[in-house]
Short mmCIF file of C-alpha atoms (C1' of nucleotides) in Angstrom, two decimals:
data_model
loop_
_atom_site.label_atom_id
_atom_site.label_comp_id
_atom_site.label_asym_id
_atom_site.label_seq_id
_atom_site.Cartn_x
_atom_site.Cartn_y
_atom_site.Cartn_z
CA MET A 887 121.11 100.52 98.30
CA TYR A 888 118.61 100.87 101.07
CA SER A 889 118.46 98.29 103.79
CA MET A 890 116.31 95.40 102.75
CA GLY A 891 115.28 94.45 106.26
CA THR A 892 112.52 96.25 108.12
CA SER A 893 114.04 99.19 109.95
CA THR A 894 113.44 99.86 113.62
CA ALA A 895 111.68 103.14 112.81
CA GLU A 896 109.44 101.31 110.41
CA ARG A 897 108.53 98.65 112.97
CA LEU A 898 107.80 101.38 115.53
CA ILE A 899 105.41 103.12 113.15
CA GLU A 900 103.60 99.91 112.23
CA SER A 901 103.30 98.89 115.88
CA THR A 902 101.89 102.30 116.72
CA ARG A 903 99.36 102.01 113.88
CA GLU A 904 98.15 98.68 115.22
CA LEU A 905 97.91 99.86 118.82
CA LEU A 906 96.20 103.12 117.86
CA TRP A 907 93.57 101.07 116.07
CA GLU A 908 93.17 98.50 118.84
CA ARG A 909 93.45 100.71 121.92
CA GLY A 910 93.33 104.36 120.89
CA TYR A 911 95.87 107.07 121.62
CA ALA A 912 95.55 107.66 125.36
CA ALA A 913 95.56 103.96 126.18
CA THR A 914 98.62 103.26 124.03
CA SER A 915 101.85 103.55 126.01
CA PRO A 916 105.34 103.98 124.57
CA LYS A 917 106.28 100.82 126.43
CA ALA A 918 103.61 98.81 124.61
CA ILE A 919 104.79 100.21 121.29
CA GLN A 920 108.38 99.29 122.04
CA GLN A 921 107.50 95.77 123.06
CA ARG A 922 105.45 95.13 119.93
CA ALA A 923 108.18 96.57 117.74
CA GLY A 924 110.92 94.68 119.54
CA ALA A 925 112.75 97.91 120.30
CA GLY A 926 114.07 99.44 123.50
CA GLN A 927 113.14 102.78 125.01
CA GLY A 928 116.31 104.49 123.89
CA SER A 929 115.75 103.29 120.36
CA MET A 930 112.29 104.76 120.22
CA TYR A 931 113.35 108.12 121.59
CA HIS A 932 116.26 108.19 119.19
CA HIS A 933 113.97 107.95 116.15
CA PHE A 934 111.02 109.94 117.43
CA ALA A 935 110.65 112.95 119.70
CA GLY A 936 108.01 111.20 121.80
CA LYS A 937 104.59 109.63 121.77
CA PRO A 938 102.86 112.45 119.84
CA ASP A 939 105.54 112.46 117.13
CA LEU A 940 105.27 108.73 116.64
CA ALA A 941 101.47 108.90 116.63
CA LEU A 942 101.58 111.57 113.95
CA ALA A 943 103.66 109.33 111.68
CA ALA A 944 101.26 106.44 112.30
CA ILE A 945 98.05 108.43 111.79
CA THR A 946 99.35 110.13 108.65
CA ARG A 947 100.10 106.77 107.09
CA THR A 948 96.76 105.27 108.10
CA ALA A 949 94.90 108.29 106.73
CA GLN A 950 96.74 108.04 103.44
CA GLU A 951 95.94 104.33 103.21
CA MET A 952 92.24 104.86 103.95
CA ARG A 953 92.03 107.56 101.33
CA ALA A 954 93.72 105.37 98.73
CA LYS A 955 91.35 102.47 99.40
CA ALA A 956 88.29 104.68 99.06
CA GLU A 957 89.58 106.34 95.91
CA ALA A 958 90.18 102.90 94.40
CA GLN A 959 86.44 102.22 94.72
CA PHE A 960 85.31 105.64 93.59
CA SER A 961 87.46 105.74 90.45
CA THR A 962 86.67 102.20 89.33
CA PRO A 963 84.75 101.72 86.05
CA GLY A 964 80.97 101.56 86.41
CA THR A 965 77.95 103.69 87.18
CA ALA A 966 77.82 105.96 90.22
CA VAL A 967 75.48 103.63 92.10
CA GLU A 968 77.70 100.66 91.29
CA ARG A 969 80.73 102.47 92.66
CA ILE A 970 78.91 103.61 95.81
CA THR A 971 77.64 100.07 96.33
CA ALA A 972 81.12 98.64 95.86
CA TYR A 973 82.49 101.13 98.38
CA LEU A 974 79.82 100.26 100.96
CA LEU A 975 80.25 96.52 100.50
CA ARG A 976 84.03 96.55 100.51
CA GLU A 977 85.61 94.18 103.01
CA ARG A 978 86.33 95.81 106.33
CA GLU A 979 87.56 94.76 109.74
CA VAL A 980 84.25 95.92 111.17
CA LEU A 981 84.72 94.93 114.80
CA LYS A 982 87.98 96.84 115.02
CA GLY A 983 86.15 100.00 113.99
CA CYS A 984 87.33 102.69 111.60
CA PRO A 985 91.05 103.32 112.19
CA ILE A 986 90.49 107.04 111.59
CA GLY A 987 86.93 107.65 112.76
CA GLY A 988 87.59 105.88 116.04
CA LEU A 989 90.30 108.37 116.95
CA THR A 990 87.58 111.00 117.10
CA GLN A 991 86.64 109.73 120.54
CA ASP A 992 90.10 110.22 122.02
CA PRO A 993 90.21 113.50 123.96
CA ASP A 994 94.00 113.74 124.21
CA LEU A 995 94.45 113.18 120.49
CA MET A 996 91.74 115.66 119.50
CA ALA A 997 93.29 118.26 121.79
CA ASP A 998 96.50 118.20 119.72
CA PRO A 999 95.97 120.16 116.48
CA ALA A 1000 98.74 118.29 114.68
CA LEU A 1001 97.24 114.90 115.47
CA ARG A 1002 93.71 116.05 114.84
CA ALA A 1003 94.40 117.49 111.38
CA PRO A 1004 94.76 114.21 109.44
CA VAL A 1005 91.56 112.87 111.04
CA GLU A 1006 89.64 115.99 110.09
CA GLU A 1007 91.06 116.18 106.58
CA THR A 1008 90.50 112.53 105.75
CA LEU A 1009 86.83 112.46 106.69
CA ALA A 1010 86.21 115.83 105.04
CA TRP A 1011 87.83 114.56 101.85
CA LEU A 1012 85.76 111.38 101.99
CA ARG A 1013 82.49 113.32 102.21
CA GLY A 1014 83.52 115.63 99.40
CA ARG A 1015 84.74 112.87 97.13
CA LEU A 1016 81.62 110.78 97.64
CA ALA A 1017 79.49 113.86 96.97
CA GLU A 1018 81.18 114.10 93.56
CA VAL A 1019 80.18 110.52 92.77
CA VAL A 1020 76.60 111.15 93.88
CA ALA A 1021 76.53 114.31 91.76
CA GLU A 1022 77.69 112.28 88.75
CA GLY A 1023 74.81 109.89 89.33
CA CYS A 1024 72.31 112.75 89.46
CA ARG A 1025 73.77 114.44 86.40
CA ASP A 1026 73.68 111.23 84.37
CA GLY A 1027 70.03 110.68 85.25
CA GLU A 1028 70.92 107.54 87.14
CA LEU A 1029 69.90 109.00 90.50
CA ASP A 1030 66.94 111.24 91.31
CA ALA A 1031 68.03 114.80 90.52
CA ALA A 1032 66.18 115.93 93.64
CA LEU A 1033 68.85 114.31 95.81
CA ASP A 1034 71.36 116.75 97.27
CA PRO A 1035 74.85 115.29 96.65
CA GLN A 1036 76.48 116.83 99.72
CA THR A 1037 73.91 115.78 102.32
CA THR A 1038 73.39 112.39 100.70
CA ALA A 1039 77.14 111.76 100.78
CA ALA A 1040 77.30 112.82 104.43
CA ALA A 1041 74.52 110.36 105.25
CA ILE A 1042 76.29 107.51 103.47
CA VAL A 1043 79.61 108.16 105.22
CA ALA A 1044 77.73 108.44 108.52
CA VAL A 1045 76.09 105.06 107.95
CA LEU A 1046 79.54 103.50 107.73
CA GLN A 1047 80.93 105.31 110.75
CA GLY A 1048 77.79 104.60 112.75
CA GLY A 1049 77.74 101.03 111.53
CA TYR A 1050 81.14 100.51 113.15
CA VAL A 1051 79.77 101.88 116.44
CA LEU A 1052 76.72 99.60 116.37
CA ALA A 1053 78.82 96.58 115.50
CA ARG A 1054 81.27 97.21 118.31
CA ALA A 1055 78.42 97.70 120.77
CA ALA A 1056 76.85 94.41 119.71
CA ASP A 1057 80.20 92.61 119.34
CA SER A 1058 78.84 91.43 116.01
CA VAL A 1059 79.12 92.53 112.40
CA ASP A 1060 75.36 92.13 111.93
CA PRO A 1061 74.30 95.70 112.77
CA PHE A 1062 76.97 97.04 110.40
CA ASP A 1063 75.73 94.84 107.57
CA GLN A 1064 72.15 95.76 108.33
CA ALA A 1065 72.91 99.49 108.30
CA VAL A 1066 74.68 99.18 104.93
CA THR A 1067 71.83 97.08 103.53
CA GLY A 1068 69.32 99.62 104.82
CA ALA A 1069 71.21 102.49 103.24
CA LEU A 1070 71.40 100.67 99.89
CA GLY A 1071 67.67 99.96 100.18
CA LEU A 1072 66.90 103.64 100.67
CA LEU A 1073 69.18 104.60 97.79
CA ALA A 1074 67.65 101.99 95.48
CA GLY A 1075 64.33 103.82 95.69
CA ARG A 1076 65.94 106.91 94.20
CA THR A 1077 67.37 105.31 91.07
CA THR A 1078 65.85 105.82 87.65
CA SER A 1079 65.26 102.10 87.24
CA ALA A 1080 63.28 101.93 90.50
CA MET B 404 62.02 112.10 155.07
CA TYR B 405 64.97 111.74 152.75
CA SER B 406 67.70 114.29 152.79
CA MET B 407 66.82 117.20 150.57
CA GLY B 408 70.37 118.18 149.73
CA THR B 409 72.35 116.42 147.05
CA SER B 410 74.11 113.48 148.61
CA THR B 411 77.79 112.77 148.11
CA ALA B 412 77.00 109.51 146.32
CA GLU B 413 74.70 111.41 143.98
CA ARG B 414 77.32 114.03 143.20
CA LEU B 415 79.87 111.29 142.54
CA ILE B 416 77.56 109.59 140.05
CA GLU B 417 76.76 112.83 138.24
CA SER B 418 80.43 113.81 138.08
CA THR B 419 81.27 110.40 136.67
CA ARG B 420 78.52 110.75 134.05
CA GLU B 421 79.97 114.08 132.91
CA LEU B 422 83.54 112.83 132.79
CA LEU B 423 82.59 109.61 131.00
CA TRP B 424 80.93 111.73 128.34
CA GLU B 425 83.76 114.25 128.07
CA ARG B 426 86.80 112.00 128.43
CA GLY B 427 85.71 108.36 128.25
CA TYR B 428 86.33 105.63 130.78
CA ALA B 429 90.07 104.98 130.58
CA ALA B 430 90.94 108.67 130.67
CA THR B 431 88.68 109.38 133.67
CA SER B 432 90.53 109.00 136.96
CA PRO B 433 88.97 108.55 140.39
CA LYS B 434 90.83 111.67 141.43
CA ALA B 435 89.15 113.74 138.72
CA ILE B 436 85.76 112.40 139.75
CA GLN B 437 86.40 113.26 143.38
CA GLN B 438 87.51 116.78 142.56
CA ARG B 439 84.46 117.48 140.38
CA ALA B 440 82.14 116.06 143.03
CA GLY B 441 83.88 117.90 145.84
CA ALA B 442 84.51 114.65 147.68
CA GLY B 443 87.65 113.08 149.12
CA GLN B 444 89.15 109.73 148.24
CA GLY B 445 87.87 108.03 151.36
CA SER B 446 84.39 109.26 150.66
CA MET B 447 84.35 107.82 147.17
CA TYR B 448 85.67 104.44 148.26
CA HIS B 449 83.14 104.37 151.08
CA HIS B 450 80.20 104.67 148.67
CA PHE B 451 81.58 102.68 145.75
CA ALA B 452 83.83 99.66 145.43
CA GLY B 453 86.04 101.40 142.88
CA LYS B 454 86.14 103.00 139.47
CA PRO B 455 84.24 100.21 137.65
CA ASP B 456 81.45 100.21 140.24
CA LEU B 457 81.00 103.95 139.98
CA ALA B 458 81.13 103.81 136.20
CA LEU B 459 78.41 101.16 136.18
CA ALA B 460 76.10 103.41 138.19
CA ALA B 461 76.82 106.31 135.84
CA ILE B 462 76.42 104.36 132.61
CA THR B 463 73.22 102.68 133.77
CA ARG B 464 71.66 106.06 134.49
CA THR B 465 72.82 107.57 131.19
CA ALA B 466 71.50 104.57 129.26
CA GLN B 467 68.13 104.85 130.99
CA GLU B 468 67.97 108.56 130.21
CA MET B 469 68.85 108.05 126.54
CA ARG B 470 66.20 105.37 126.20
CA ALA B 471 63.55 107.57 127.82
CA LYS B 472 64.35 110.49 125.52
CA ALA B 473 64.10 108.29 122.42
CA GLU B 474 60.89 106.66 123.58
CA ALA B 475 59.38 110.11 124.14
CA GLN B 476 59.83 110.82 120.43
CA PHE B 477 58.71 107.40 119.23
CA SER B 478 55.51 107.33 121.27
CA THR B 479 54.48 110.87 120.46
CA PRO B 480 51.27 111.44 118.42
CA GLY B 481 51.77 111.58 114.66
CA THR B 482 52.62 109.47 111.67
CA ALA B 483 55.64 107.17 111.63
CA VAL B 484 57.62 109.50 109.38
CA GLU B 485 56.76 112.46 111.58
CA ARG B 486 58.00 110.61 114.66
CA ILE B 487 61.21 109.46 112.95
CA THR B 488 61.80 113.00 111.71
CA ALA B 489 61.20 114.42 115.20
CA TYR B 490 63.65 111.90 116.62
CA LEU B 491 66.33 112.76 114.07
CA LEU B 492 65.88 116.50 114.50
CA ARG B 493 65.76 116.44 118.28
CA GLU B 494 68.23 118.79 119.96
CA ARG B 495 71.51 117.12 120.81
CA GLU B 496 74.89 118.12 122.16
CA VAL B 497 76.41 116.97 118.91
CA LEU B 498 80.05 117.92 119.50
CA LYS B 499 80.13 115.98 122.75
CA GLY B 500 79.13 112.85 120.86
CA CYS B 501 76.68 110.17 121.93
CA PRO B 502 77.13 109.51 125.66
CA ILE B 503 76.51 105.80 125.05
CA GLY B 504 77.81 105.22 121.54
CA GLY B 505 81.08 106.96 122.34
CA LEU B 506 81.86 104.43 125.05
CA THR B 507 82.09 101.84 122.30
CA GLN B 508 85.58 103.07 121.51
CA ASP B 509 86.92 102.54 125.03
CA PRO B 510 88.83 99.24 125.15
CA ASP B 511 88.93 98.96 128.95
CA LEU B 512 85.20 99.54 129.26
CA MET B 513 84.29 97.10 126.50
CA ALA B 514 86.50 94.46 128.11
CA ASP B 515 84.33 94.52 131.24
CA PRO B 516 81.09 92.59 130.58
CA ALA B 517 79.21 94.45 133.32
CA LEU B 518 80.07 97.85 131.87
CA ARG B 519 79.57 96.74 128.31
CA ALA B 520 76.07 95.33 128.86
CA PRO B 521 74.15 98.62 129.18
CA VAL B 522 75.87 99.98 126.06
CA GLU B 523 74.98 96.88 124.07
CA GLU B 524 71.42 96.71 125.35
CA THR B 525 70.64 100.37 124.81
CA LEU B 526 71.72 100.45 121.18
CA ALA B 527 70.06 97.10 120.47
CA TRP B 528 66.83 98.39 122.00
CA LEU B 529 67.07 101.58 119.95
CA ARG B 530 67.39 99.66 116.69
CA GLY B 531 64.52 97.37 117.60
CA ARG B 532 62.22 100.14 118.74
CA LEU B 533 62.88 102.26 115.66
CA ALA B 534 62.26 99.20 113.48
CA GLU B 535 58.79 98.97 115.03
CA VAL B 536 58.06 102.55 114.05
CA VAL B 537 59.31 101.94 110.51
CA ALA B 538 57.16 98.81 110.34
CA GLU B 539 54.12 100.85 111.40
CA GLY B 540 54.82 103.27 108.56
CA CYS B 541 55.05 100.42 106.05
CA ARG B 542 51.92 98.73 107.39
CA ASP B 543 49.92 101.98 107.23
CA GLY B 544 50.94 102.53 103.63
CA GLU B 545 52.82 105.65 104.62
CA LEU B 546 56.19 104.16 103.72
CA ASP B 547 57.09 101.95 100.77
CA ALA B 548 56.23 98.38 101.79
CA ALA B 549 59.41 97.24 100.04
CA LEU B 550 61.48 98.83 102.81
CA ASP B 551 62.82 96.36 105.35
CA PRO B 552 62.10 97.79 108.82
CA GLN B 553 65.09 96.23 110.54
CA THR B 554 67.80 97.27 108.08
CA THR B 555 66.21 100.67 107.53
CA ALA B 556 66.17 101.28 111.28
CA ALA B 557 69.80 100.18 111.56
CA ALA B 558 70.73 102.65 108.83
CA ILE B 559 68.92 105.50 110.57
CA VAL B 560 70.54 104.82 113.94
CA ALA B 561 73.90 104.52 112.19
CA VAL B 562 73.41 107.92 110.55
CA LEU B 563 73.08 109.46 114.01
CA GLN B 564 76.04 107.61 115.49
CA GLY B 565 78.16 108.33 112.42
CA GLY B 566 76.97 111.93 112.37
CA TYR B 567 78.47 112.40 115.81
CA VAL B 568 81.79 111.00 114.56
CA LEU B 569 81.86 113.30 111.52
CA ALA B 570 80.93 116.33 113.62
CA ARG B 571 83.65 115.65 116.17
CA ALA B 572 86.21 115.15 113.39
CA ALA B 573 85.23 118.46 111.82
CA ASP B 574 84.75 120.23 115.17
CA SER B 575 81.48 121.47 113.69
CA VAL B 576 77.85 120.39 113.84
CA ASP B 577 77.53 120.84 110.08
CA PRO B 578 78.38 117.25 109.02
CA PHE B 579 75.90 115.92 111.58
CA ASP B 580 73.13 118.14 110.28
CA GLN B 581 74.02 117.24 106.71
CA ALA B 582 73.92 113.53 107.43
CA VAL B 583 70.49 113.85 109.07
CA THR B 584 69.22 115.98 106.19
CA GLY B 585 70.58 113.45 103.72
CA ALA B 586 68.89 110.58 105.52
CA LEU B 587 65.57 112.42 105.61
CA GLY B 588 65.99 113.15 101.89
CA LEU B 589 66.49 109.48 101.11
CA LEU B 590 63.53 108.52 103.28
CA ALA B 591 61.29 111.15 101.68
CA GLY B 592 61.60 109.33 98.37
CA ARG B 593 60.05 106.25 99.91
CA THR B 594 56.90 107.86 101.24
CA THR B 595 53.54 107.38 99.59
CA SER B 596 53.21 111.11 98.98
CA ALA B 597 56.54 111.27 97.14
"C1'" DG C 470 80.79 109.17 156.59
"C1'" DT C 471 84.91 111.74 155.67
"C1'" DC C 472 89.66 112.69 156.18
"C1'" DT C 473 94.95 112.11 155.38
"C1'" DA C 474 98.72 109.08 154.54
"C1'" DT C 475 100.62 105.72 152.03
"C1'" DA C 476 101.29 101.76 149.05
"C1'" DG C 477 102.89 99.62 144.68
"C1'" DG C 478 102.91 100.17 140.03
"C1'" DA C 479 102.70 102.38 135.30
"C1'" DC C 480 103.28 106.52 132.92
"C1'" DG C 481 106.18 109.59 129.58
"C1'" DA C 482 110.62 111.13 129.24
"C1'" DT C 483 115.77 111.87 129.97
"C1'" DA C 484 120.79 110.66 130.95
"C1'" DG C 485 124.66 108.65 129.86
"C1'" DA C 486 127.30 104.33 128.94
"C1'" DC C 487 128.47 101.46 125.10
"C1'" DG D 1041 121.83 103.46 117.06
"C1'" DT D 1042 120.77 100.84 121.07
"C1'" DC D 1043 121.05 99.80 125.82
"C1'" DT D 1044 119.98 100.25 131.06
"C1'" DA D 1045 119.16 103.26 134.87
"C1'" DT D 1046 116.64 106.69 136.72
"C1'" DC D 1047 113.51 110.72 137.28
"C1'" DG D 1048 109.15 112.82 138.78
"C1'" DT D 1049 104.37 112.22 138.21
"C1'" DC D 1050 100.04 110.13 138.15
"C1'" DC D 1051 97.34 106.04 138.73
"C1'" DT D 1052 93.95 102.94 141.55
"C1'" DA D 1053 93.37 101.35 145.89
"C1'" DT D 1054 93.88 100.47 151.02
"C1'" DA D 1055 94.71 101.71 155.98
"C1'" DG D 1056 93.49 103.76 159.82
"C1'" DA D 1057 92.52 108.12 162.44
"C1'" DC D 1058 88.63 111.07 163.51
#
DNA sequence: GTCTATAGGACGATAGAC
DNA sequence: GTCTATCGTCCTATAGAC
C-alpha cells in the first residue's frame, strides 16, 4: 500500500506549481516553497536537487494538465467550430494568466533548456492540435476552404495568450472576453452558414 | 545651452529601459543598471530615489514611444484595412517580446500602482484607438458592418501580444508571423471585396 | 555630482546532528 | 527523512568623503 496522506514531495511540487503561476520562476524562492508546503529546508533538498529540479517537476505536471484540458475540448463530440468555440469559452483563471505561457517572460527559466522544453513543446502541440481541428472544419465544408489551418490556429492560440496579457494589464477579465468574442466574430464570417 | 553630451541621468534611464525589456523588473538590479550606464551607486541614488523611481521614468518613456509608433501607423493615409495591415506587419523585435505587454507578468511591478499605470493606460489606449480605425472601416463600408469594433480590436491586439508569447516559447519568429497572417486571413473574409 | 564603504537582509545551497 | 546552523553571495539602500 502507498501512503494515503499527501507526501512531502507532493506538497512541495504543488506549492511550486502555485508559486510559479503566481510569481514566476525568478521571484519564487525555495524558502517560499518550503513555507507553503509546510516543509523545512533539509526536507526540500532531500527530495529535490534544488530549485531548478523542483521547478521542472512542477512545470512538467502543469504542462501535462494544460494539454489534457485542451484535448478534452478538441476531442469532444460536435463540429469543428463548436469544439473551437468550446475551447475558447472554457472557464479560465484569466487574471492569473496562462500557467505555461506566462513562464515565457521569465529570463532565468528560458535560459535553462530543461525548463524551457515543456513550455516550448506544450504551446507547439497546442498550435498543431488546433490546426488539425481547423483543417477538419475546412475539409467538411464547415469552414471556408480558403482558410489556412496552421496560421488560423496560431492566431486563435495567440488571441488567448494575448487576452491574458490584456486582462492582467487592465486588472479585469473584460479585455480577455472581448478578444475571444472578437475572434469568434471573425471566425463566424468564414463559416458556410454565414 | 544644454549639455550636448549624454547625461548620466539619461544613460541610467536608457539602461533601465533595455534591462526592463530584456530581464523584467524584478530581475533587474540597480547594480546591473549602474554597470550598463557606466555610473556608480552614488550617482544613481543622486538622480533617482531608487529602483521604482528609475523604473517609472523608463516605463513612461517606453510607453510613450510605443504609443507614438502605433499612432504613426493608424494615422497614415490609406483605408482602414490598409492601416491595420501596416500596423500588424510593422517591423518588431519579436523575440524580445512587447516592452510593455511583457511587464504584465512581473508581480512586483504590477503590485506598484505607479508602475502599473502606464502599462494599463498604454494597452487600453491601443485597444481604443484600434477600435476607432475598425469603426471607420465599418462605417465606410470597407469592413462588414456586423463586426463589432471594440471586440475586433481587442482580438487584433491580443493576436500581437499572444504572438510575442508564442514566438518566445518557440525561440522563433515563425509563430508570431503565422498568428499575424492568420488574423489578416480572418479579417480578409470580412471585407467588402471578399 | 560622483565616489567608496557599509549596512541589514534575502538568496540558493550545504553540513551534520538527530 | 527532517531538523537547525551556517556559508558565501547578491540585493537595495544609506552614509559620508571628495
